[in-house]
Amino acid sequence: MTTTADAALAPVWDALAAATTRRTPFTLASLATVSADGAPRSRSVILRSWEPGRAALGLATDARSAKVREIRADPRVSLVVWDDDAQVQVRLEGRAAVVDDPAELRRRWEGLGARSRRGYATVGVPGTPVDGDATPARDDDEAVWSARFAWVEVVVDRVDRLDLSSEPHDRVVAERAGAGWRARRVVP
Ligand SMILES: Cc1cc2nc3c(=O)[nH]c(=O)nc-3n(C[C@H](O)[C@H](O)[C@H](O)COP(=O)(O)O)c2cc1C
């Protein structure tokens, strides 16, 4: 059985729009990248922007983080979100890019709250060892923090939505096909 791509994608697009304008269960995603040795690496990230026309998600991160190195070396990424209330899982696959445009970076930095900005205060490179029980050094110059900030854009090209709220469960996979999308129901 086939299903029209628009009908299949609409609930996902709506949920991503909501997740990036207010806190919803889909706001927190797990992002998987491919590491240098080919092994998968995943971590939690906040989904911060969604552009439905391009199917592009945006997220904020530290320019010195492993995920940024990994994305620069291999742009293939996968994201998964789960809404426990709706009983819906969405898996997204696509290509990530680290945004280099200074004006875009400034705009995104300005869109971050004070608490998020403070996350960029640490002097040490994320993931590097801390001596004993020392507190990792921080500095208080926001200009320095912003220089550590990176914006990653993920252009989605595959969507897999699993709905466990209905019996039987319902699963739809949509993939880009030319300028549009093709969707089909699959066995859950
Ligand atoms: C609830 C939660 C939200 C997080 N949001 C982000 C985020 O939006 N961006 C980010 O870079 N790291 C975020 N993190 C931290 C990452 O999960 C991860 O620990 C960190 O980015 C280092 O990842 P990496 O070494 O694989 O690059 C979050 C962690 C948690 C627990």
PDB file of C-alpha atoms and ligand atoms in Angstrom:
ATOM      1  CA  MET A   1       0.000   0.000   0.000  1.00  0.00           C
ATOM      2  CA  THR A   2       1.320   3.458  -0.814  1.00  0.00           C
ATOM      3  CA  THR A   3       0.500   6.644   0.974  1.00  0.00           C
ATOM      4  CA  THR A   4       0.838  10.188  -0.274  1.00  0.00           C
ATOM      5  CA  ALA A   5       4.044  11.747   0.867  1.00  0.00           C
ATOM      6  CA  ASP A   6       2.339  14.950   2.002  1.00  0.00           C
ATOM      7  CA  ALA A   7      -0.029  13.092   4.304  1.00  0.00           C
ATOM      8  CA  ALA A   8       2.805  10.968   5.663  1.00  0.00           C
ATOM      9  CA  LEU A   9       5.137  13.891   6.287  1.00  0.00           C
ATOM     10  CA  ALA A  10       2.620  16.434   7.622  1.00  0.00           C
ATOM     11  CA  PRO A  11       2.515  15.121  11.214  1.00  0.00           C
ATOM     12  CA  VAL A  12       6.315  14.938  11.314  1.00  0.00           C
ATOM     13  CA  TRP A  13       6.781  18.428   9.877  1.00  0.00           C
ATOM     14  CA  ASP A  14       4.194  19.811  12.345  1.00  0.00           C
ATOM     15  CA  ALA A  15       5.884  18.081  15.275  1.00  0.00           C
ATOM     16  CA  LEU A  16       9.309  19.424  14.269  1.00  0.00           C
ATOM     17  CA  ALA A  17       7.904  22.949  13.884  1.00  0.00           C
ATOM     18  CA  ALA A  18       6.425  22.689  17.385  1.00  0.00           C
ATOM     19  CA  ALA A  19       9.600  21.150  18.845  1.00  0.00           C
ATOM     20  CA  THR A  20      11.724  24.055  17.647  1.00  0.00           C
ATOM     21  CA  THR A  21       9.406  26.825  18.831  1.00  0.00           C
ATOM     22  CA  ARG A  22       8.577  25.483  22.307  1.00  0.00           C
ATOM     23  CA  ARG A  23       9.688  22.600  24.477  1.00  0.00           C
ATOM     24  CA  THR A  24       8.030  19.356  23.352  1.00  0.00           C
ATOM     25  CA  PRO A  25       9.120  15.720  23.645  1.00  0.00           C
ATOM     26  CA  PHE A  26      10.753  16.045  20.201  1.00  0.00           C
ATOM     27  CA  THR A  27      12.888  19.013  21.252  1.00  0.00           C
ATOM     28  CA  LEU A  28      15.513  16.673  22.664  1.00  0.00           C
ATOM     29  CA  ALA A  29      16.940  14.386  19.995  1.00  0.00           C
ATOM     30  CA  SER A  30      19.664  11.809  19.859  1.00  0.00           C
ATOM     31  CA  LEU A  31      22.122  12.672  17.102  1.00  0.00           C
ATOM     32  CA  ALA A  32      24.355   9.944  15.686  1.00  0.00           C
ATOM     33  CA  THR A  33      27.461  10.662  13.648  1.00  0.00           C
ATOM     34  CA  VAL A  34      30.124   8.465  12.102  1.00  0.00           C
ATOM     35  CA  SER A  35      33.465   8.671  13.892  1.00  0.00           C
ATOM     36  CA  ALA A  36      36.890   8.514  12.253  1.00  0.00           C
ATOM     37  CA  ASP A  37      37.132   4.746  12.789  1.00  0.00           C
ATOM     38  CA  GLY A  38      33.666   4.212  11.303  1.00  0.00           C
ATOM     39  CA  ALA A  39      31.976   3.512  14.627  1.00  0.00           C
ATOM     40  CA  PRO A  40      28.681   5.277  15.406  1.00  0.00           C
ATOM     41  CA  ARG A  41      28.617   7.988  18.103  1.00  0.00           C
ATOM     42  CA  SER A  42      25.411   9.361  19.518  1.00  0.00           C
ATOM     43  CA  ARG A  43      24.554  12.120  21.962  1.00  0.00           C
ATOM     44  CA  SER A  44      21.598  14.243  23.057  1.00  0.00           C
ATOM     45  CA  VAL A  45      21.062  17.578  21.315  1.00  0.00           C
ATOM     46  CA  ILE A  46      18.369  20.251  21.357  1.00  0.00           C
ATOM     47  CA  LEU A  47      16.596  20.789  18.049  1.00  0.00           C
ATOM     48  CA  ARG A  48      16.561  24.563  17.643  1.00  0.00           C
ATOM     49  CA  SER A  49      15.285  25.380  14.181  1.00  0.00           C
ATOM     50  CA  TRP A  50      13.237  23.791  11.434  1.00  0.00           C
ATOM     51  CA  GLU A  51      12.807  24.941   7.861  1.00  0.00           C
ATOM     52  CA  PRO A  52      10.102  22.793   6.249  1.00  0.00           C
ATOM     53  CA  GLY A  53      10.766  23.896   2.663  1.00  0.00           C
ATOM     54  CA  ARG A  54      14.298  22.497   2.762  1.00  0.00           C
ATOM     55  CA  ALA A  55      13.569  19.945   5.486  1.00  0.00           C
ATOM     56  CA  ALA A  56      16.480  21.447   7.416  1.00  0.00           C
ATOM     57  CA  LEU A  57      17.032  21.204  11.165  1.00  0.00           C
ATOM     58  CA  GLY A  58      19.417  23.443  13.078  1.00  0.00           C
ATOM     59  CA  LEU A  59      21.311  22.782  16.258  1.00  0.00           C
ATOM     60  CA  ALA A  60      23.847  24.628  18.363  1.00  0.00           C
ATOM     61  CA  THR A  61      27.095  23.087  19.481  1.00  0.00           C
ATOM     62  CA  ASP A  62      30.703  23.713  20.441  1.00  0.00           C
ATOM     63  CA  ALA A  63      32.945  24.192  17.408  1.00  0.00           C
ATOM     64  CA  ARG A  64      35.647  22.175  19.197  1.00  0.00           C
ATOM     65  CA  SER A  65      33.416  19.167  19.905  1.00  0.00           C
ATOM     66  CA  ALA A  66      33.916  15.698  18.467  1.00  0.00           C
ATOM     67  CA  LYS A  67      30.607  15.858  16.606  1.00  0.00           C
ATOM     68  CA  VAL A  68      31.793  18.873  14.616  1.00  0.00           C
ATOM     69  CA  ARG A  69      34.985  17.090  13.582  1.00  0.00           C
ATOM     70  CA  GLU A  70      32.971  13.998  12.703  1.00  0.00           C
ATOM     71  CA  ILE A  71      30.429  15.918  10.614  1.00  0.00           C
ATOM     72  CA  ARG A  72      33.165  17.745   8.722  1.00  0.00           C
ATOM     73  CA  ALA A  73      34.753  14.384   7.871  1.00  0.00           C
ATOM     74  CA  ASP A  74      31.521  12.510   7.115  1.00  0.00           C
ATOM     75  CA  PRO A  75      28.245  14.458   6.834  1.00  0.00           C
ATOM     76  CA  ARG A  76      25.951  11.442   7.226  1.00  0.00           C
ATOM     77  CA  VAL A  77      23.907  11.700  10.409  1.00  0.00           C
ATOM     78  CA  SER A  78      20.884  10.127  11.989  1.00  0.00           C
ATOM     79  CA  LEU A  79      18.532  11.580  14.588  1.00  0.00           C
ATOM     80  CA  VAL A  80      15.877   9.908  16.689  1.00  0.00           C
ATOM     81  CA  VAL A  81      13.114  11.449  18.809  1.00  0.00           C
ATOM     82  CA  TRP A  82      10.417   9.828  20.929  1.00  0.00           C
ATOM     83  CA  ASP A  83       7.142  11.275  22.188  1.00  0.00           C
ATOM     84  CA  ASP A  84       6.047   9.134  25.100  1.00  0.00           C
ATOM     85  CA  ASP A  85       2.612  10.822  25.315  1.00  0.00           C
ATOM     86  CA  ALA A  86       1.818  10.386  21.628  1.00  0.00           C
ATOM     87  CA  GLN A  87       3.670   7.027  21.513  1.00  0.00           C
ATOM     88  CA  VAL A  88       5.440   8.112  18.344  1.00  0.00           C
ATOM     89  CA  GLN A  89       9.070   7.636  17.344  1.00  0.00           C
ATOM     90  CA  VAL A  90      10.583   9.550  14.438  1.00  0.00           C
ATOM     91  CA  ARG A  91      13.934   8.605  12.930  1.00  0.00           C
ATOM     92  CA  LEU A  92      15.528  11.108  10.576  1.00  0.00           C
ATOM     93  CA  GLU A  93      18.511  10.590   8.319  1.00  0.00           C
ATOM     94  CA  GLY A  94      20.335  13.205   6.344  1.00  0.00           C
ATOM     95  CA  ARG A  95      23.420  15.259   5.758  1.00  0.00           C
ATOM     96  CA  ALA A  96      24.848  17.686   8.239  1.00  0.00           C
ATOM     97  CA  ALA A  97      26.927  20.771   7.543  1.00  0.00           C
ATOM     98  CA  VAL A  98      28.737  23.133   9.863  1.00  0.00           C
ATOM     99  CA  VAL A  99      27.606  26.651   9.013  1.00  0.00           C
ATOM    100  CA  ASP A 100      30.524  28.959   8.221  1.00  0.00           C
ATOM    101  CA  ASP A 101      28.662  32.127   7.240  1.00  0.00           C
ATOM    102  CA  PRO A 102      29.560  34.735   9.916  1.00  0.00           C
ATOM    103  CA  ALA A 103      26.255  36.636   9.615  1.00  0.00           C
ATOM    104  CA  GLU A 104      24.243  33.436  10.039  1.00  0.00           C
ATOM    105  CA  LEU A 105      26.409  32.397  13.007  1.00  0.00           C
ATOM    106  CA  ARG A 106      25.917  35.780  14.662  1.00  0.00           C
ATOM    107  CA  ARG A 107      22.159  35.576  14.158  1.00  0.00           C
ATOM    108  CA  ARG A 108      22.036  32.090  15.678  1.00  0.00           C
ATOM    109  CA  TRP A 109      24.263  33.083  18.615  1.00  0.00           C
ATOM    110  CA  GLU A 110      22.005  36.031  19.322  1.00  0.00           C
ATOM    111  CA  GLY A 111      19.047  33.656  19.352  1.00  0.00           C
ATOM    112  CA  LEU A 112      20.540  31.596  22.203  1.00  0.00           C
ATOM    113  CA  GLY A 113      19.468  32.179  25.795  1.00  0.00           C
ATOM    114  CA  ALA A 114      21.944  33.254  28.486  1.00  0.00           C
ATOM    115  CA  ARG A 115      22.128  29.761  29.984  1.00  0.00           C
ATOM    116  CA  SER A 116      22.918  28.159  26.633  1.00  0.00           C
ATOM    117  CA  ARG A 117      25.583  30.777  25.936  1.00  0.00           C
ATOM    118  CA  ARG A 118      27.333  30.028  29.235  1.00  0.00           C
ATOM    119  CA  GLY A 119      27.921  26.498  27.979  1.00  0.00           C
ATOM    120  CA  TYR A 120      30.597  27.954  25.714  1.00  0.00           C
ATOM    121  CA  ALA A 121      32.567  29.473  28.590  1.00  0.00           C
ATOM    122  CA  THR A 122      34.808  26.479  29.215  1.00  0.00           C
ATOM    123  CA  VAL A 123      38.396  27.087  28.176  1.00  0.00           C
ATOM    124  CA  GLY A 124      39.276  23.431  27.721  1.00  0.00           C
ATOM    125  CA  VAL A 125      38.283  21.495  24.646  1.00  0.00           C
ATOM    126  CA  PRO A 126      35.157  19.379  25.300  1.00  0.00           C
ATOM    127  CA  GLY A 127      36.033  15.767  26.002  1.00  0.00           C
ATOM    128  CA  THR A 128      39.630  16.433  27.085  1.00  0.00           C
ATOM    129  CA  PRO A 129      40.825  15.282  30.549  1.00  0.00           C
ATOM    130  CA  VAL A 130      40.366  17.405  33.676  1.00  0.00           C
ATOM    131  CA  ASP A 131      43.143  17.332  36.287  1.00  0.00           C
ATOM    132  CA  GLY A 132      42.037  15.567  39.472  1.00  0.00           C
ATOM    133  CA  ASP A 133      38.969  17.253  40.917  1.00  0.00           C
ATOM    134  CA  ALA A 134      39.785  20.691  39.504  1.00  0.00           C
ATOM    135  CA  THR A 135      36.895  22.744  38.127  1.00  0.00           C
ATOM    136  CA  PRO A 136      37.377  23.184  34.384  1.00  0.00           C
ATOM    137  CA  ALA A 137      38.524  26.755  33.712  1.00  0.00           C
ATOM    138  CA  ARG A 138      35.974  29.208  32.332  1.00  0.00           C
ATOM    139  CA  ASP A 139      36.265  32.734  31.104  1.00  0.00           C
ATOM    140  CA  ASP A 140      33.687  35.448  31.197  1.00  0.00           C
ATOM    141  CA  ASP A 141      34.158  37.230  27.888  1.00  0.00           C
ATOM    142  CA  GLU A 142      31.070  36.598  25.746  1.00  0.00           C
ATOM    143  CA  ALA A 143      33.034  37.430  22.598  1.00  0.00           C
ATOM    144  CA  VAL A 144      35.313  34.480  23.353  1.00  0.00           C
ATOM    145  CA  TRP A 145      32.317  32.231  24.040  1.00  0.00           C
ATOM    146  CA  SER A 146      30.742  33.099  20.712  1.00  0.00           C
ATOM    147  CA  ALA A 147      33.959  32.206  18.874  1.00  0.00           C
ATOM    148  CA  ARG A 148      33.520  28.658  20.195  1.00  0.00           C
ATOM    149  CA  PHE A 149      29.957  28.421  18.974  1.00  0.00           C
ATOM    150  CA  ALA A 150      28.999  26.367  15.933  1.00  0.00           C
ATOM    151  CA  TRP A 151      25.702  25.980  14.160  1.00  0.00           C
ATOM    152  CA  VAL A 152      25.001  22.667  12.471  1.00  0.00           C
ATOM    153  CA  GLU A 153      22.345  22.252   9.835  1.00  0.00           C
ATOM    154  CA  VAL A 154      20.935  18.843   8.991  1.00  0.00           C
ATOM    155  CA  VAL A 155      19.102  18.470   5.692  1.00  0.00           C
ATOM    156  CA  VAL A 156      16.782  15.508   6.160  1.00  0.00           C
ATOM    157  CA  ASP A 157      16.389  13.066   3.279  1.00  0.00           C
ATOM    158  CA  ARG A 158      14.755  10.101   4.998  1.00  0.00           C
ATOM    159  CA  VAL A 159      11.998   9.964   7.609  1.00  0.00           C
ATOM    160  CA  ASP A 160      10.790   6.862   9.426  1.00  0.00           C
ATOM    161  CA  ARG A 161       7.736   7.416  11.646  1.00  0.00           C
ATOM    162  CA  LEU A 162       6.553   4.663  13.957  1.00  0.00           C
ATOM    163  CA  ASP A 163       3.219   5.132  15.690  1.00  0.00           C
ATOM    164  CA  LEU A 164       2.644   2.750  18.588  1.00  0.00           C
ATOM    165  CA  SER A 165      -0.622   4.394  19.688  1.00  0.00           C
ATOM    166  CA  SER A 166      -2.729   2.441  17.231  1.00  0.00           C
ATOM    167  CA  GLU A 167      -3.301  -1.277  17.064  1.00  0.00           C
ATOM    168  CA  PRO A 168      -1.831  -2.573  14.841  1.00  0.00           C
ATOM    169  CA  HIS A 169       1.129  -0.218  14.998  1.00  0.00           C
ATOM    170  CA  ASP A 170       1.707   2.019  12.001  1.00  0.00           C
ATOM    171  CA  ARG A 171       5.034   2.736  10.310  1.00  0.00           C
ATOM    172  CA  VAL A 172       5.683   5.026   7.356  1.00  0.00           C
ATOM    173  CA  VAL A 173       8.986   5.656   5.584  1.00  0.00           C
ATOM    174  CA  ALA A 174       9.449   8.713   3.370  1.00  0.00           C
ATOM    175  CA  GLU A 175      12.461   9.436   1.192  1.00  0.00           C
ATOM    176  CA  ARG A 176      13.383  12.217  -1.149  1.00  0.00           C
ATOM    177  CA  ALA A 177      12.554  11.429  -4.765  1.00  0.00           C
ATOM    178  CA  GLY A 178      13.667  14.063  -7.232  1.00  0.00           C
ATOM    179  CA  ALA A 179      12.333  17.414  -6.107  1.00  0.00           C
ATOM    180  CA  GLY A 180       9.704  15.826  -3.851  1.00  0.00           C
ATOM    181  CA  TRP A 181       9.216  12.928  -1.484  1.00  0.00           C
ATOM    182  CA  ARG A 182       7.943   9.385  -1.833  1.00  0.00           C
ATOM    183  CA  ALA A 183       6.342   7.640   1.135  1.00  0.00           C
ATOM    184  CA  ARG A 184       5.238   4.102   1.814  1.00  0.00           C
ATOM    185  CA  ARG A 185       3.804   2.192   4.727  1.00  0.00           C
ATOM    186  CA  VAL A 186       6.038  -0.595   5.892  1.00  0.00           C
ATOM    187  CA  VAL A 187       5.636  -3.455   8.319  1.00  0.00           C
ATOM    188  CA  PRO A 188       6.270  -2.055  11.797  1.00  0.00           C
TER     189      PRO A 188
HETATM  190  C1  LIG B   1      19.464  17.304  27.798  1.00  0.00           C
HETATM  191  C2  LIG B   1      20.731  17.521  27.027  1.00  0.00           C
HETATM  192  C3  LIG B   1      20.748  18.444  25.993  1.00  0.00           C
HETATM  193  C4  LIG B   1      21.922  18.658  25.266  1.00  0.00           C
HETATM  194  N1  LIG B   1      21.913  19.535  24.218  1.00  0.00           N
HETATM  195  C5  LIG B   1      23.043  19.716  23.502  1.00  0.00           C
HETATM  196  C6  LIG B   1      23.029  20.565  22.349  1.00  0.00           C
HETATM  197  O1  LIG B   1      22.010  21.150  21.959  1.00  0.00           O
HETATM  198  N2  LIG B   1      24.192  20.717  21.677  1.00  0.00           N
HETATM  199  C7  LIG B   1      25.337  20.076  22.055  1.00  0.00           C
HETATM  200  O2  LIG B   1      26.368  20.267  21.401  1.00  0.00           O
HETATM  201  N3  LIG B   1      25.375  19.256  23.117  1.00  0.00           N
HETATM  202  C8  LIG B   1      24.251  19.065  23.848  1.00  0.00           C
HETATM  203  N4  LIG B   1      24.270  18.210  24.930  1.00  0.00           N
HETATM  204  C9  LIG B   1      25.544  17.569  25.297  1.00  0.00           C
HETATM  205  C10 LIG B   1      25.808  16.410  24.337  1.00  0.00           C
HETATM  206  O3  LIG B   1      24.904  15.359  24.603  1.00  0.00           O
HETATM  207  C11 LIG B   1      27.266  15.916  24.398  1.00  0.00           C
HETATM  208  O4  LIG B   1      27.551  15.462  25.688  1.00  0.00           O
HETATM  209  C12 LIG B   1      28.258  16.985  24.015  1.00  0.00           C
HETATM  210  O5  LIG B   1      27.760  17.813  22.969  1.00  0.00           O
HETATM  211  C13 LIG B   1      29.581  16.373  23.545  1.00  0.00           C
HETATM  212  O6  LIG B   1      29.331  15.550  22.432  1.00  0.00           O
HETATM  213  P1  LIG B   1      30.476  15.116  21.397  1.00  0.00           P
HETATM  214  O7  LIG B   1      31.735  14.962  22.196  1.00  0.00           O
HETATM  215  O8  LIG B   1      29.997  13.837  20.836  1.00  0.00           O
HETATM  216  O9  LIG B   1      30.594  16.199  20.380  1.00  0.00           O
HETATM  217  C14 LIG B   1      23.111  17.965  25.628  1.00  0.00           C
HETATM  218  C15 LIG B   1      23.068  17.038  26.660  1.00  0.00           C
HETATM  219  C16 LIG B   1      21.911  16.813  27.328  1.00  0.00           C
HETATM  220  C17 LIG B   1      21.919  15.784  28.438  1.00  0.00           C
END
